[in-house]
């Protein structure tokens, strides 16, 4: 079965990228920054502004990584078990 990835390997491979204002970030499933690059445009930003851009892009990419991870898990776990984990869902109902 060479070439077939298990669930854990597929989750470990999740990466999401976001770009804007000359900054590109890549995060893993946990939202950990795994790559960061700057174009000339980013180098013209003030430090506080640049930090805000990086934070915003990391948050954006992390949301995508979580959604991708849920999709991977959803292939092997029944949807009703994942529903409380979906973005925007609440663990309690009817309250």
PDB file of C-alpha atoms in Angstrom:
ATOM      1  CA  UNK A   1       0.000   0.000   0.000  1.00  0.00           C
ATOM      2  CA  UNK A   2       2.825   2.379  -0.740  1.00  0.00           C
ATOM      3  CA  UNK A   3       1.595   5.886  -1.479  1.00  0.00           C
ATOM      4  CA  UNK A   4      -1.580   5.633   0.626  1.00  0.00           C
ATOM      5  CA  UNK A   5      -1.471   8.022   3.569  1.00  0.00           C
ATOM      6  CA  UNK A   6      -3.129   7.197   6.881  1.00  0.00           C
ATOM      7  CA  UNK A   7      -5.368   9.645   8.703  1.00  0.00           C
ATOM      8  CA  UNK A   8      -2.595  10.914  10.966  1.00  0.00           C
ATOM      9  CA  UNK A   9      -0.253  11.457   8.045  1.00  0.00           C
ATOM     10  CA  UNK A  10      -2.943  13.291   6.098  1.00  0.00           C
ATOM     11  CA  UNK A  11      -3.647  15.570   9.069  1.00  0.00           C
ATOM     12  CA  UNK A  12       0.085  16.202   9.566  1.00  0.00           C
ATOM     13  CA  UNK A  13       0.297  17.212   5.891  1.00  0.00           C
ATOM     14  CA  UNK A  14      -2.414  19.894   6.168  1.00  0.00           C
ATOM     15  CA  UNK A  15      -1.011  23.301   5.215  1.00  0.00           C
ATOM     16  CA  UNK A  16      -2.824  26.513   4.332  1.00  0.00           C
ATOM     17  CA  UNK A  17      -1.430  29.690   2.789  1.00  0.00           C
ATOM     18  CA  UNK A  18      -2.680  33.257   2.950  1.00  0.00           C
ATOM     19  CA  UNK A  19      -1.203  36.328   1.268  1.00  0.00           C
ATOM     20  CA  UNK A  20      -1.709  40.047   1.340  1.00  0.00           C
ATOM     21  CA  UNK A  21       0.181  43.356   1.302  1.00  0.00           C
ATOM     22  CA  UNK A  22       3.386  41.635   0.251  1.00  0.00           C
ATOM     23  CA  UNK A  23       3.293  39.008   3.010  1.00  0.00           C
ATOM     24  CA  UNK A  24       2.735  35.271   2.526  1.00  0.00           C
ATOM     25  CA  UNK A  25       2.246  32.887   5.446  1.00  0.00           C
ATOM     26  CA  UNK A  26       1.803  29.124   5.594  1.00  0.00           C
ATOM     27  CA  UNK A  27       0.397  27.417   8.689  1.00  0.00           C
ATOM     28  CA  UNK A  28      -0.156  23.810   9.696  1.00  0.00           C
ATOM     29  CA  UNK A  29      -3.316  22.214  11.081  1.00  0.00           C
ATOM     30  CA  UNK A  30      -2.605  23.691  14.530  1.00  0.00           C
ATOM     31  CA  UNK A  31      -2.236  27.220  13.179  1.00  0.00           C
ATOM     32  CA  UNK A  32       1.518  27.114  13.714  1.00  0.00           C
ATOM     33  CA  UNK A  33       3.424  29.314  11.296  1.00  0.00           C
ATOM     34  CA  UNK A  34       5.620  27.050   9.145  1.00  0.00           C
ATOM     35  CA  UNK A  35       6.658  29.511   6.421  1.00  0.00           C
ATOM     36  CA  UNK A  36       6.780  33.287   6.114  1.00  0.00           C
ATOM     37  CA  UNK A  37       7.918  35.420   3.194  1.00  0.00           C
ATOM     38  CA  UNK A  38       7.963  39.110   2.385  1.00  0.00           C
ATOM     39  CA  UNK A  39       7.878  40.922  -0.943  1.00  0.00           C
ATOM     40  CA  UNK A  40       9.168  44.490  -1.319  1.00  0.00           C
ATOM     41  CA  UNK A  41       5.693  45.856  -0.620  1.00  0.00           C
ATOM     42  CA  UNK A  42       5.783  44.418   2.925  1.00  0.00           C
ATOM     43  CA  UNK A  43       9.166  45.992   3.662  1.00  0.00           C
ATOM     44  CA  UNK A  44       7.635  49.460   3.306  1.00  0.00           C
ATOM     45  CA  UNK A  45       5.190  48.846   6.194  1.00  0.00           C
ATOM     46  CA  UNK A  46       5.769  50.144   9.704  1.00  0.00           C
ATOM     47  CA  UNK A  47       6.675  47.349  12.166  1.00  0.00           C
ATOM     48  CA  UNK A  48       3.347  47.465  14.033  1.00  0.00           C
ATOM     49  CA  UNK A  49       1.440  47.456  10.748  1.00  0.00           C
ATOM     50  CA  UNK A  50       3.504  44.554   9.407  1.00  0.00           C
ATOM     51  CA  UNK A  51       2.899  42.585  12.612  1.00  0.00           C
ATOM     52  CA  UNK A  52      -0.849  43.162  12.264  1.00  0.00           C
ATOM     53  CA  UNK A  53      -0.803  41.958   8.658  1.00  0.00           C
ATOM     54  CA  UNK A  54       1.088  38.799   9.661  1.00  0.00           C
ATOM     55  CA  UNK A  55      -1.323  38.099  12.552  1.00  0.00           C
ATOM     56  CA  UNK A  56      -4.360  38.585  10.326  1.00  0.00           C
ATOM     57  CA  UNK A  57      -2.992  36.315   7.611  1.00  0.00           C
ATOM     58  CA  UNK A  58      -2.047  33.620  10.139  1.00  0.00           C
ATOM     59  CA  UNK A  59      -5.600  33.720  11.526  1.00  0.00           C
ATOM     60  CA  UNK A  60      -7.049  33.485   8.010  1.00  0.00           C
ATOM     61  CA  UNK A  61      -4.811  30.571   7.043  1.00  0.00           C
ATOM     62  CA  UNK A  62      -5.486  28.803  10.360  1.00  0.00           C
ATOM     63  CA  UNK A  63      -9.248  28.902   9.728  1.00  0.00           C
ATOM     64  CA  UNK A  64      -8.664  27.266   6.364  1.00  0.00           C
ATOM     65  CA  UNK A  65      -6.359  24.646   7.876  1.00  0.00           C
ATOM     66  CA  UNK A  66      -8.946  23.699  10.499  1.00  0.00           C
ATOM     67  CA  UNK A  67     -11.649  23.431   7.825  1.00  0.00           C
ATOM     68  CA  UNK A  68      -9.350  21.223   5.733  1.00  0.00           C
ATOM     69  CA  UNK A  69      -8.555  19.069   8.767  1.00  0.00           C
ATOM     70  CA  UNK A  70     -12.260  18.648   9.522  1.00  0.00           C
ATOM     71  CA  UNK A  71     -12.841  17.613   5.909  1.00  0.00           C
ATOM     72  CA  UNK A  72     -10.106  14.974   6.185  1.00  0.00           C
ATOM     73  CA  UNK A  73     -11.537  13.636   9.450  1.00  0.00           C
ATOM     74  CA  UNK A  74     -15.053  13.815   7.973  1.00  0.00           C
ATOM     75  CA  UNK A  75     -14.057  11.199   5.420  1.00  0.00           C
ATOM     76  CA  UNK A  76     -13.726   8.609   8.206  1.00  0.00           C
ATOM     77  CA  UNK A  77     -15.934   9.911  11.035  1.00  0.00           C
ATOM     78  CA  UNK A  78     -19.735  10.204  10.774  1.00  0.00           C
ATOM     79  CA  UNK A  79     -20.869  13.805  10.209  1.00  0.00           C
ATOM     80  CA  UNK A  80     -23.090  13.865  13.324  1.00  0.00           C
ATOM     81  CA  UNK A  81     -20.021  13.297  15.501  1.00  0.00           C
ATOM     82  CA  UNK A  82     -18.218  16.236  13.898  1.00  0.00           C
ATOM     83  CA  UNK A  83     -21.097  18.721  13.970  1.00  0.00           C
ATOM     84  CA  UNK A  84     -20.165  20.269  17.345  1.00  0.00           C
ATOM     85  CA  UNK A  85     -16.625  20.822  16.006  1.00  0.00           C
ATOM     86  CA  UNK A  86     -17.741  22.720  12.918  1.00  0.00           C
ATOM     87  CA  UNK A  87     -16.823  26.414  12.831  1.00  0.00           C
ATOM     88  CA  UNK A  88     -19.596  28.494  14.384  1.00  0.00           C
ATOM     89  CA  UNK A  89     -21.297  25.485  16.010  1.00  0.00           C
ATOM     90  CA  UNK A  90     -22.060  25.515  19.712  1.00  0.00           C
ATOM     91  CA  UNK A  91     -21.596  22.480  21.957  1.00  0.00           C
ATOM     92  CA  UNK A  92     -24.987  23.010  23.596  1.00  0.00           C
ATOM     93  CA  UNK A  93     -28.271  23.157  21.765  1.00  0.00           C
ATOM     94  CA  UNK A  94     -31.600  24.695  22.574  1.00  0.00           C
ATOM     95  CA  UNK A  95     -30.356  26.916  25.361  1.00  0.00           C
TER      96      UNK A  95
END
